[in-house]
Coordinates of C-alpha atoms and ligand atoms in Angstrom, one line a residue:
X1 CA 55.9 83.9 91.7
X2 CA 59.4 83.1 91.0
X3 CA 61.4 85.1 93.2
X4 CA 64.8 83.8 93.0
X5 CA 67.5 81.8 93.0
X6 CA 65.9 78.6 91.3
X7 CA 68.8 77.8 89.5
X8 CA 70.9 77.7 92.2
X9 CA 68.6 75.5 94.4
X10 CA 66.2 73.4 92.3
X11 CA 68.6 72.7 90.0
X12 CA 71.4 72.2 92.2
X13 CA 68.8 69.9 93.8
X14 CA 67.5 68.2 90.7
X15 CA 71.3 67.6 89.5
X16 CA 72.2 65.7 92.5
X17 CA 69.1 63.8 92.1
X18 CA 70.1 62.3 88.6
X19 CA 73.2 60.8 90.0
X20 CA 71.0 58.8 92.7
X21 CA 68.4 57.3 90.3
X22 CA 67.0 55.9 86.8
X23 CA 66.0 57.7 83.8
X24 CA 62.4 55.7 84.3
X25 CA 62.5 57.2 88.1
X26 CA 63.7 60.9 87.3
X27 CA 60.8 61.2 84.2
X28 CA 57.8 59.4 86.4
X29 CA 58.6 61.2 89.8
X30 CA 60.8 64.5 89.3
X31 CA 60.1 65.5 85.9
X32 CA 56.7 66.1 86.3
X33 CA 57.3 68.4 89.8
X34 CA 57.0 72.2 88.5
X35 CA 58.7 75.4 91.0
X36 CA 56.1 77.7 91.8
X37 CA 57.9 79.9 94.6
X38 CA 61.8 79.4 94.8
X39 CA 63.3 82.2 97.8
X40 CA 65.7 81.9 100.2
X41 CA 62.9 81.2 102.8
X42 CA 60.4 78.8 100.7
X43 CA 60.0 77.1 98.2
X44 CA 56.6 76.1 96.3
X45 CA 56.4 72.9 94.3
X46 CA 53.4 72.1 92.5
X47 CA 52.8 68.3 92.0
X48 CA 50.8 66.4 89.8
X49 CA 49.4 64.0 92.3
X50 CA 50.0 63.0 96.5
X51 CA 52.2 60.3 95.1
X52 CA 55.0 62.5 93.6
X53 CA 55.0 64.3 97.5
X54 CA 55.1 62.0 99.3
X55 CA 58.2 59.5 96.6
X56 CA 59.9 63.0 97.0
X57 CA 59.8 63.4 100.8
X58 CA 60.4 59.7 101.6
X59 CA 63.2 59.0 99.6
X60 CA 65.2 62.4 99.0
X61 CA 64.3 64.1 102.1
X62 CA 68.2 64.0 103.5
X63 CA 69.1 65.6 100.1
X64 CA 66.6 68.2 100.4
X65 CA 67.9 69.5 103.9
X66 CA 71.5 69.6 102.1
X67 CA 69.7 72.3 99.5
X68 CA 66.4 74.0 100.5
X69 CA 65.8 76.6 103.5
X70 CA 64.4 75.2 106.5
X71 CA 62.6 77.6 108.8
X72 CA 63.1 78.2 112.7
X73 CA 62.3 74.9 114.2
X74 CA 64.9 73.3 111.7
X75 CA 62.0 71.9 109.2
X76 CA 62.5 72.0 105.4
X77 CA 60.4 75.5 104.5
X78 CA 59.0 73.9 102.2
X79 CA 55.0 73.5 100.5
X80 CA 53.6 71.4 98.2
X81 CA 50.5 72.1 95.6
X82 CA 48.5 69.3 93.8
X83 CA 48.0 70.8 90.6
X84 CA 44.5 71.5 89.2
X85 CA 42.4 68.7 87.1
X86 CA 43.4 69.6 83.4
X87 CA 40.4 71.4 82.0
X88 CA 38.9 69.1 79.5
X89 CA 36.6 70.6 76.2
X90 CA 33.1 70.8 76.4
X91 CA 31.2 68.2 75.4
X92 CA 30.0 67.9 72.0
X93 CA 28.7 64.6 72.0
X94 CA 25.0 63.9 73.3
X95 CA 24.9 62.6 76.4
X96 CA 24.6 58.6 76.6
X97 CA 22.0 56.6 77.2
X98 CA 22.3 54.7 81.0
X99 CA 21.2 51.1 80.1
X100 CA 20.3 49.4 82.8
X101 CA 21.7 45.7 83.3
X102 CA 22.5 43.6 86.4
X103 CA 26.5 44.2 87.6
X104 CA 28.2 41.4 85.6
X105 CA 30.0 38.5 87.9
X106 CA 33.8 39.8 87.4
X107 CA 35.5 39.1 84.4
X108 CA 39.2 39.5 86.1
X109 CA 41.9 37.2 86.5
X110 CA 41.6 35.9 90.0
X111 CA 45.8 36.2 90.4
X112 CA 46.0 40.2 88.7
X113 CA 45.0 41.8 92.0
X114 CA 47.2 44.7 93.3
X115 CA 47.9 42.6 96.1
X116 CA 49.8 39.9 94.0
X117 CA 51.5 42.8 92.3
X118 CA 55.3 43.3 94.2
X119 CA 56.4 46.3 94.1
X120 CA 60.0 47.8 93.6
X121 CA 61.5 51.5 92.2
X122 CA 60.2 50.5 88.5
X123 CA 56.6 50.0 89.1
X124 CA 56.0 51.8 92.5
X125 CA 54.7 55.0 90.8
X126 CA 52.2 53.1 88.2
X127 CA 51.2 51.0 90.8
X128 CA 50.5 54.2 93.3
X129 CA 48.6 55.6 90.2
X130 CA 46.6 52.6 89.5
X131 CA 45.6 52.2 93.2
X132 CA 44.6 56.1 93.2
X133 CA 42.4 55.2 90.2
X134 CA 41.0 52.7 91.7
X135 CA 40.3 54.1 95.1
X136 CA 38.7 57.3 93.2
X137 CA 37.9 56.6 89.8
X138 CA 37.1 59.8 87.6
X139 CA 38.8 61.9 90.4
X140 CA 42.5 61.4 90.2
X141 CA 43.7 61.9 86.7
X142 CA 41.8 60.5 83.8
X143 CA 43.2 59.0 81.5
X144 CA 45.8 56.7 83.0
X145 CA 47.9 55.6 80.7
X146 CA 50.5 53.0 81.4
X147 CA 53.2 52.6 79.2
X148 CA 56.0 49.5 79.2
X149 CA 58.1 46.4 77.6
X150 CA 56.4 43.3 77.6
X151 CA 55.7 41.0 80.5
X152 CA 56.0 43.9 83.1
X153 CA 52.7 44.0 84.6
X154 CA 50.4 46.4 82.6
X155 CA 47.5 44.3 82.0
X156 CA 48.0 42.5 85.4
X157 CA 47.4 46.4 86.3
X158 CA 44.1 46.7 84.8
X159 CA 42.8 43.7 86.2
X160 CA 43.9 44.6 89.8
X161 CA 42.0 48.0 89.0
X162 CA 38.9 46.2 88.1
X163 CA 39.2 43.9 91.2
X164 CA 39.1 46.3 93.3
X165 CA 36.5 48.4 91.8
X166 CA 34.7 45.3 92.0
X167 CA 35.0 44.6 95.5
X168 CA 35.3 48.1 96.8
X169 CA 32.7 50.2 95.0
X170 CA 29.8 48.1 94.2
X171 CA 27.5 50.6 91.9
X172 CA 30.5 50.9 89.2
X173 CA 30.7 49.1 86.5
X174 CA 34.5 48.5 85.7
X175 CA 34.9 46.9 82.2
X176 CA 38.7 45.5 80.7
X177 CA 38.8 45.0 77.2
X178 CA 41.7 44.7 74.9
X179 CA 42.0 46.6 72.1
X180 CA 41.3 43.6 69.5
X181 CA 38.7 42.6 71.6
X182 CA 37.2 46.0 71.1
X183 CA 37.7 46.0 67.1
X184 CA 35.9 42.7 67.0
X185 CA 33.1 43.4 68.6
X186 CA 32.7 46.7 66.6
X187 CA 33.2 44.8 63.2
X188 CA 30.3 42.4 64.9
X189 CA 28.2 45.4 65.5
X190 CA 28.5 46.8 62.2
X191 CA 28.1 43.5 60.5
X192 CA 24.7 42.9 62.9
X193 CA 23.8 46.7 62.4
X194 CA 23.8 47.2 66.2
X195 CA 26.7 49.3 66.3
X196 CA 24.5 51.9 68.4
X197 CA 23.5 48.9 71.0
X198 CA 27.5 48.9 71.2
X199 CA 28.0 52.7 71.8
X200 CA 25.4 52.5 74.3
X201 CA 26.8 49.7 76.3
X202 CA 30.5 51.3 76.4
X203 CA 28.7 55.0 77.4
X204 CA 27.4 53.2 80.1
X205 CA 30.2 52.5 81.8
X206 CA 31.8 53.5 84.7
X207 CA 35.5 52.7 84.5
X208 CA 37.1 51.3 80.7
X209 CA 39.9 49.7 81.1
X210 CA 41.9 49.4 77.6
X211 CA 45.0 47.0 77.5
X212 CA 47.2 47.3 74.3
X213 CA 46.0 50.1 72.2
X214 CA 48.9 49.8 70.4
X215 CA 46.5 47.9 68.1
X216 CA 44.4 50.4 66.9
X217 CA 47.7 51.9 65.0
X218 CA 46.6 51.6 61.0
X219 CA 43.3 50.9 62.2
X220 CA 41.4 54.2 60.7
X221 CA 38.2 53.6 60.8
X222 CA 38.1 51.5 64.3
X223 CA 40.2 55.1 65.8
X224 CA 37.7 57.4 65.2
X225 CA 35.3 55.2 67.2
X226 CA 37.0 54.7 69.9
X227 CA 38.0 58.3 70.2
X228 CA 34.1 59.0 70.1
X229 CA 33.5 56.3 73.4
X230 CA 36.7 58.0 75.0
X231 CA 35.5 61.4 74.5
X232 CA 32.0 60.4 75.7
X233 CA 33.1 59.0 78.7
X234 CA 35.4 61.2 80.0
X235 CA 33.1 64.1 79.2
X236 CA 31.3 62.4 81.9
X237 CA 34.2 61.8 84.0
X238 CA 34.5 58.1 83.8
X239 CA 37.3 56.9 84.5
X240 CA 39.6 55.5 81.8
X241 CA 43.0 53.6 81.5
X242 CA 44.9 52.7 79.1
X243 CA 48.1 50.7 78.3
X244 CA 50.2 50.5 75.5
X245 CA 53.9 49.2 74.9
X246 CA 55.1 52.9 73.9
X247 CA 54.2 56.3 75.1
X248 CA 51.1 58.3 73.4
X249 CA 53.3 60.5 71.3
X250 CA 55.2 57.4 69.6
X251 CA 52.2 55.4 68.4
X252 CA 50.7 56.7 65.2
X253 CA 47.7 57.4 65.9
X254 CA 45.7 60.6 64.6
X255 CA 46.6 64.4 66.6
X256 CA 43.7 64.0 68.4
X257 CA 43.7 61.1 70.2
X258 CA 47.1 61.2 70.7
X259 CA 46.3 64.5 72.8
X260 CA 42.8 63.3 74.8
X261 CA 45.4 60.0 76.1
X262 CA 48.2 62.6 76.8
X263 CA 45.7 64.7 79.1
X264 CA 45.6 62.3 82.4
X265 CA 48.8 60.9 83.7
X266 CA 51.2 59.1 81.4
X267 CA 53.1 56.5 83.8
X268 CA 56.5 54.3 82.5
X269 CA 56.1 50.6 84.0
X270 CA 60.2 49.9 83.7
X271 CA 62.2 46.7 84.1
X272 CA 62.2 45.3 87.7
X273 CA 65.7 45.4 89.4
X274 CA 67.3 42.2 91.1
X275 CA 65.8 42.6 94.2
X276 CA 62.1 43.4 93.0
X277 CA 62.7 39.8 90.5
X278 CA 63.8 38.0 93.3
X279 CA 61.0 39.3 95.4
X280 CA 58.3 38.5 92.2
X281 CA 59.9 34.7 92.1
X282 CA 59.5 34.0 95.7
X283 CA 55.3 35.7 95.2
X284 CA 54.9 33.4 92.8
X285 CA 56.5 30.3 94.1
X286 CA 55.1 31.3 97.3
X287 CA 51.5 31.2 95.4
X288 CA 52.1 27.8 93.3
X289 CA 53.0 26.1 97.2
X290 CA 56.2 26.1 96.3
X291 CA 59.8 26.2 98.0
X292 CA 62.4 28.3 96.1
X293 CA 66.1 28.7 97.9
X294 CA 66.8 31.7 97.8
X295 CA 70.5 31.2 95.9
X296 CA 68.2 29.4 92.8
X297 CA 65.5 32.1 93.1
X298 CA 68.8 35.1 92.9
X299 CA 70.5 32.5 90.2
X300 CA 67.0 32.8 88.2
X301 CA 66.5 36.2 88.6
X302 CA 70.4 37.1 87.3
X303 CA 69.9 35.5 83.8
X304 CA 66.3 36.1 83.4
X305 CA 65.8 40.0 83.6
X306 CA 63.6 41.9 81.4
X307 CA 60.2 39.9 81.5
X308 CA 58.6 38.8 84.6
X309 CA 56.3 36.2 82.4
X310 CA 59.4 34.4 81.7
X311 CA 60.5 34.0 85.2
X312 CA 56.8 32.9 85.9
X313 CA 57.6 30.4 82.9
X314 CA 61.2 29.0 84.1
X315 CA 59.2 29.0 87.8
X316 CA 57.1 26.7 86.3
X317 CA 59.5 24.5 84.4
X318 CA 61.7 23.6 87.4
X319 CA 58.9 23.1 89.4
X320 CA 57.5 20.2 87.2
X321 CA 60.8 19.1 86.6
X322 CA 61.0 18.5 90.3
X323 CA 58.2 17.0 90.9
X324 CA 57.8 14.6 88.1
X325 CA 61.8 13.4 88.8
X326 CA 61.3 14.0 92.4
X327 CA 64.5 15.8 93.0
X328 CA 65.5 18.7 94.9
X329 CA 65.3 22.0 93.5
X330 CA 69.3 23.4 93.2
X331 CA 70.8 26.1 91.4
X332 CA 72.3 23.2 89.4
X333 CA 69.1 21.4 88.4
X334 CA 67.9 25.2 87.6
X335 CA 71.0 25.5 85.3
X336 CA 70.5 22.5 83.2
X337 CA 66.6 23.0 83.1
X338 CA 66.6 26.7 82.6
X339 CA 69.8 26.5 79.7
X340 CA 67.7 26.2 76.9
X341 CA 65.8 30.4 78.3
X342 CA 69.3 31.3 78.7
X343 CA 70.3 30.4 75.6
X344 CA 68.6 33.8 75.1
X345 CA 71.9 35.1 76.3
X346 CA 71.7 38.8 77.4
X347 CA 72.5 41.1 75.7
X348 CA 75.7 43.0 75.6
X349 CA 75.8 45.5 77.5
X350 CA 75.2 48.8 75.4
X351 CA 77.6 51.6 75.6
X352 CA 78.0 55.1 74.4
X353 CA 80.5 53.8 72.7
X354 CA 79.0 51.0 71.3
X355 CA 76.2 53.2 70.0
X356 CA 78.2 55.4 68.0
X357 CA 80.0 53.0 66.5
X358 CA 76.5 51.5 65.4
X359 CA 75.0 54.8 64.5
X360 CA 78.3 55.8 62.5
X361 CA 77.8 52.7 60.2
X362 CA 74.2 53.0 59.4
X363 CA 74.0 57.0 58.9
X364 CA 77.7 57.0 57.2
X365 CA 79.7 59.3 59.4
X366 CA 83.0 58.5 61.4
X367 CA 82.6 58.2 65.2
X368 CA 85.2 60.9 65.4
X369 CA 82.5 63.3 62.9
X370 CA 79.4 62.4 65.7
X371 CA 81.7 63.0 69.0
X372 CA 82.8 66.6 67.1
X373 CA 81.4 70.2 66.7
X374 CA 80.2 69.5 63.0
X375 CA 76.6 71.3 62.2
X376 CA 76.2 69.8 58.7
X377 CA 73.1 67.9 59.0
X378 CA 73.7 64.2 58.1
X379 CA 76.5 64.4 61.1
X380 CA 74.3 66.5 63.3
X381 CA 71.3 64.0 62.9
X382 CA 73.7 61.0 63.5
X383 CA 74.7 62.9 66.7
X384 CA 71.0 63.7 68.2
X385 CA 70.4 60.0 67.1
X386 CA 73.2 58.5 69.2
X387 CA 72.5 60.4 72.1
X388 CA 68.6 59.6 71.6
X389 CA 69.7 56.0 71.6
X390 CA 71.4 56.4 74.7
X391 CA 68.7 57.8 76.4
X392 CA 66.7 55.3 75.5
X393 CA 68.8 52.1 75.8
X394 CA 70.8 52.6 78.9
X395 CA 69.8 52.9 82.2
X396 CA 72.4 55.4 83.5
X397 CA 71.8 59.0 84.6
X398 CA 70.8 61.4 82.2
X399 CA 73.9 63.2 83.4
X400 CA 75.9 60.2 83.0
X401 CA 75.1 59.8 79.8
X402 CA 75.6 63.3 78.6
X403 CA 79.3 63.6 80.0
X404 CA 80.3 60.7 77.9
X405 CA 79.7 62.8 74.9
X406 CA 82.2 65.2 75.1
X407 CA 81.1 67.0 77.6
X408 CA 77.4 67.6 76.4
X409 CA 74.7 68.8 79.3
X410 CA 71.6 66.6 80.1
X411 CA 69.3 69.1 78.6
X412 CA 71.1 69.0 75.2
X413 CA 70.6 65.6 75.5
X414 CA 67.4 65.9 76.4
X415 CA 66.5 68.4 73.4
X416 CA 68.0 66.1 71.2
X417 CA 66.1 63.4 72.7
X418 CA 62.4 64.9 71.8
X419 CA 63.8 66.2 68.7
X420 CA 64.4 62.7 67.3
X421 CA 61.2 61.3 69.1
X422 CA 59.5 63.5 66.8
X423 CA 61.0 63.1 64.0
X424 CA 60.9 59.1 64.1
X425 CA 56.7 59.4 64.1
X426 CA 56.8 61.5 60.4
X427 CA 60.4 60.0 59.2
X428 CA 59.8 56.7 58.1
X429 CA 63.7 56.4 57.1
X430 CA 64.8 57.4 59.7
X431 CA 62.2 55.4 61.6
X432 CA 64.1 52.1 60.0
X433 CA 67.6 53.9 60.1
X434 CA 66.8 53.8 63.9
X435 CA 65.6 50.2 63.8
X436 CA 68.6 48.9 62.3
X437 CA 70.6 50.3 64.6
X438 CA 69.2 48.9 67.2
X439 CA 69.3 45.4 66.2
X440 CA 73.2 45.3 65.1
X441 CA 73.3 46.6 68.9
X442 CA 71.3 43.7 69.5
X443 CA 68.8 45.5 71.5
Ligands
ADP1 P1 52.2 43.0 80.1 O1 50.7 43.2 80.1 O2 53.0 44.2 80.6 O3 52.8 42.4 78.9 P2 51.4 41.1 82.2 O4 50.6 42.0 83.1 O5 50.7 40.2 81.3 O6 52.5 42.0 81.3 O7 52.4 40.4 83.2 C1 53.0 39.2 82.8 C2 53.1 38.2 84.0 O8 54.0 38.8 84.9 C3 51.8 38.1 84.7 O9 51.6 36.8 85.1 C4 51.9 39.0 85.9 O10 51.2 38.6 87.0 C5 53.4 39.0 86.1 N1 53.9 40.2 86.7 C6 54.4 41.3 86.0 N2 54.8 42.2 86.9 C7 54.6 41.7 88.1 C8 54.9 42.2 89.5 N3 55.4 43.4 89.7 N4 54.5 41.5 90.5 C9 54.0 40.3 90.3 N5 53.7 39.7 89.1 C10 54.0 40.5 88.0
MG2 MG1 49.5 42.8 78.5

């Protein structure tokens, strides 16, 4: 029951929530949060998971008193829901075979555990996630899906997962595969005409943990396999994750298993901030034995920002540097050792303005056509493109954003956002039309 005054509260609320943090933050944590009662007296939120309660009531809480009723003892009047399991089709695949085998020794990396994984405001949510799936596998949401850049922890993810699974629950069997791996050992299958030894062995599973399914893009006749083991497993409520460098709905693969990955919880693992790199350099020095100052451990994590296996490679540049010349580790000697990574210099930093400028060459319109009222569609396009850019390259407030085009509203921007996400999966000019303008913006 809606009763009233949602606008004025939730989205008073939600609006002063996009000033205080990141696009990645708002979609993983608030987006997700639906209003189920909204009064004067109450209000009812329904969550997707424990997670999303308790990021909301840890870190927003002194906002919330500013906005929502309280009730007589001064407390916020205010309930939370876990939303129901999404119901999931019948099965229409016979059930599997249980083969019978002795627990294989673990297959993980010995460093992936979630222990070794430090945390900060980009990663807290997918690691919360993964530990949930971990702690309950088949009970939380299934499929997991974690979505990111390179180098930002998804696979080290998975194999703190299957640690734990490991240690923890004894009777499941966890299984990481990427998704090559997979292909290959169906073409083997095939080729050996065992392919039903195969389906029996992944049907037997308790946990399937897929890194990089990006892979199975243009892979037809692999897809429809692995949608079959999916389907099979989760029928049976095994637990599955998944990772991918982009989200479900951007990878071209077929309607339907675009929509059995979306079903779970999609998670965004985002770029870890200063502190969060600094914190990951002194982990990992800490682990190697050894001693990082802190103003070379800062210095490092300045220049190097948007791959954490790059700081673990300068980490272990300048630590053989030092030992094989036997000098002391300084921001200096990390300056001349590290020059040649930060040759990669950063990029400049993208603007709205920089972005239009871009977009206004490749899809031949002036800037002053894109920032306008115009509806013809070549300008209109430009427009939706620019500001689907901007969502996506900068990491400023939605709101932010949307000012600095004349004035626009987030959710315009947001329409326009989804609009062109769409369109970029069946528009394969406008697919390279995007492309194109990202690299002159160097991104
Ligand atoms: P991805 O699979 O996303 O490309 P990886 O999981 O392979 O990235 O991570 C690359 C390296 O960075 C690994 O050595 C991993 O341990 C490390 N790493 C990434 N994120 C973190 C983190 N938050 N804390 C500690 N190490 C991390
Ligand atoms: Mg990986």
């Amino acid at each position: 029951m809606l009763v009233c005054s949602e606008k004025d509260i939730w989205t008073q609320f939600l609006e002063c929530l996009k000033g205080r943090c990141s696009i990645s933050e708002y979609q993983n944590w608030i987006e997700p949060i639906k209003v189920i009662e909204c009064t004067n007296d109450i209000i009812k939120l329904e969550v997707p998971n424990i997670f999303v309660q308790e990021y909301l009531v840890d870190n927003y809480k002194d906002i919330m008193h500013l906005f929502f009723p309280k009730n007589a003892n001064g407390e916020l009047a205010l309930e939370f829901l876990i939303a129901p399991p999404k119901k999931i089709d019948a099965p229409n695949i016979k059930p599997p075979v249980k083969i019978e085998t002795e627990k294989p020794a673990s297959n993980f990396n010995l460093q992936y555990t979630f222990e070794n994984f430090i945390e900060g405001p980009s990663n807290q949510f997918v690691k919360s996630a993964a530990f949930g799936v971990a702690s309950r596998p088949g009970k939380t949401f299934n499929p997991l899906f974690i979505h990111g850049g390179v180098g930002l922890g998804k696979t080290h993810l998975l194999h703190g997962i299957g640690h734990f699974i490991h240690n923890h629950q004894k009777k499941l069997t966890a299984q990481y595969i990427t998704t090559e791996a997979f292909i290959n050992d169906l073409v083997n299958h095939l080729r050996n005409k065992s392919v039903d030894k195969m389906k029996q062995y992944y049907r037997s599973l308790d946990v399937l943990l897929v890194d990089d399914i990006q892979f199975l893009q243009n892979r037809l006749n692999f897809e429809e396999e692995f949608c079959n083991t999916f389907e099979s497993l989760i029928n049976q409520n095994k637990q599955i994750v998944i990772t991918s460098d982009k989200p479900p709905s951007q990878l071209k693969l077929s309607e339907r298993i675009v929509a059995r990955m979306e079903w779970g919880l999609v998670a965004n693992i985002g770029i870890p901030d200063l502190e969060t790199r600094v914190a990951i350099i002194q982990h990992k020095a800490n682990q190697k034995n050894i001693v990082i100052p802190s103003n070379v451990a800062f210095f490092i994590a300045d220049h190097i920002y948007n791959n954490v296996r790059q700081l673990e490679g300068a980490i272990n540049r300048l630590s053989a540097y030092c030992r094989l010349m036997r000098v002391e580790l300084t921001e200096e000697v990390a300056e001349n050792i590290l020059r040649e990574m930060f040759e990669y210099k950063p990029p400049s930093k993208i603007t709205v303005e920089g972005i239009l400028k871009t977009v206004a060459s490749v899809f031949e319109v002036r800037v002053s056509d894109i920032k306008g009222e115009s509806r013809l569609k070549n300008i209109a396009q430009a427009r939706q493109v620019a500001m689907y850019l901007a969502k996506e390259l900068m990491d400023e407030s939605l709101m932010k954003i949307a000012s600095s085009f004349g004035g626009k509203t987030h959710s315009t921007l947001l329409h326009a956002w989804k609009k062109i996400s769409l369109q970029i999966s069946i528009d394969k000019t406008l697919e390279k039309q995007i492309q194109m303008v990202k690299r002159n913006l160097g991104s």
